[in-house]
Coordinates of C-alpha atoms in Angstrom, one line a residue:
M25 CA -9.0 -12.5 -4.4
S26 CA -9.9 -10.4 -7.5
A27 CA -7.5 -10.0 -10.4
E28 CA -7.4 -6.2 -9.5
L29 CA -6.6 -6.8 -6.0
A30 CA -3.9 -9.5 -6.9
R31 CA -2.4 -6.8 -9.0
I32 CA -2.4 -4.2 -6.4
T33 CA -1.0 -6.3 -3.9
A34 CA 1.8 -7.4 -6.2
D35 CA 2.8 -3.9 -7.1
I36 CA 2.9 -2.8 -3.3
R37 CA 4.9 -6.0 -2.3
T38 CA 7.4 -5.1 -5.2
Y39 CA 7.7 -1.3 -4.3
I40 CA 8.3 -2.5 -0.4
L41 CA 10.8 -5.1 -1.2
E42 CA 12.8 -3.0 -3.8
N43 CA 12.5 0.3 -2.1
L44 CA 12.3 -0.3 1.5
M45 CA 13.8 -3.6 2.3
F46 CA 16.3 -3.6 -0.7
S47 CA 15.5 -7.1 -1.6
D48 CA 14.2 -9.0 -4.2
D49 CA 13.4 -12.2 -2.2
G50 CA 9.9 -12.4 -1.9
S51 CA 10.0 -14.9 1.2
V52 CA 11.3 -12.0 3.6
L53 CA 7.9 -10.5 3.5
A54 CA 4.5 -12.1 4.2
N55 CA 1.5 -10.1 3.1
D56 CA 0.1 -9.9 6.4
A57 CA 3.5 -9.0 8.5
S58 CA 3.3 -5.8 10.4
L59 CA 5.6 -3.5 8.7
L60 CA 5.7 -1.2 11.7
E61 CA 6.4 -4.2 14.1
K62 CA 9.3 -5.5 11.7
G63 CA 10.8 -2.1 11.5
V64 CA 10.3 -1.8 8.0
I65 CA 8.6 1.5 7.7
D66 CA 8.3 4.5 10.5
S67 CA 6.4 7.7 10.0
T68 CA 8.6 8.8 7.3
G69 CA 8.0 5.4 5.4
V70 CA 4.3 5.8 5.6
L71 CA 4.4 9.1 3.9
E72 CA 6.8 7.7 1.1
L73 CA 4.3 4.8 0.7
A74 CA 1.4 7.2 0.6
M75 CA 3.0 9.2 -2.1
F76 CA 3.8 5.9 -4.1
L77 CA 0.2 4.9 -3.9
E78 CA -1.2 8.0 -5.0
T79 CA 1.4 8.2 -8.1
Q80 CA 0.8 4.3 -8.9
F81 CA -2.8 4.0 -8.6
G82 CA -4.1 7.6 -9.1
I83 CA -5.7 7.9 -5.7
S84 CA -5.8 10.4 -3.3
V85 CA -4.5 9.9 0.2
K86 CA -5.7 12.3 2.8
A87 CA -4.0 12.8 6.3
D88 CA -7.1 11.1 7.7
D89 CA -6.1 7.9 5.8
L90 CA -2.6 7.7 7.4
L91 CA -3.4 5.0 9.9
P92 CA -1.9 1.8 10.9
Q93 CA -5.1 0.0 9.7
N94 CA -4.5 1.2 6.3
F95 CA -0.6 1.1 6.0
D96 CA 0.6 -1.6 8.5
S97 CA 1.0 -4.8 6.0
V98 CA 0.9 -5.3 2.4
D99 CA -2.5 -6.6 2.6
S100 CA -4.0 -3.5 4.4
M101 CA -2.5 -1.3 1.8
A102 CA -3.9 -3.3 -0.8
G103 CA -7.4 -3.2 0.9
F104 CA -7.2 0.5 1.3
V105 CA -6.1 0.9 -2.1
H106 CA -8.9 -1.2 -3.6
R107 CA -11.4 0.6 -1.5
A108 CA -10.2 4.2 -2.6
I109 CA -10.2 3.1 -6.3
N110 CA -13.9 1.8 -6.0
S111 CA -15.1 4.7 -4.2
E112 CA -13.7 7.0 -6.7
V113 CA -15.2 5.3 -9.5
A114 CA -18.6 5.2 -7.6
A115 CA -18.3 9.0 -7.0
A116 CA -17.4 9.6 -10.5
A117 CA -20.5 7.7 -11.8
A118 CA -22.9 9.4 -9.3
V119 CA -21.8 12.7 -11.1

């Protein structure tokens, strides 16, 4: 895992633990655990997470991005953010 991806993952984990699970015990959340199946997030939680990702990482989350494969786990969100950052950097470089 790259240092950038590790930082993204840690930031997302911390946010979910503190703001959605109201815990500082990292052992209660595995990075690959389904947040939907565990009842940690619902549709409102996905929107809250999308706003957090936009603010924290300076990316744009479109309605088409609000899919379980992007928001179901810490790992899936970190991958989504990492891809979004890299695609925005590539797009800026192409201009």
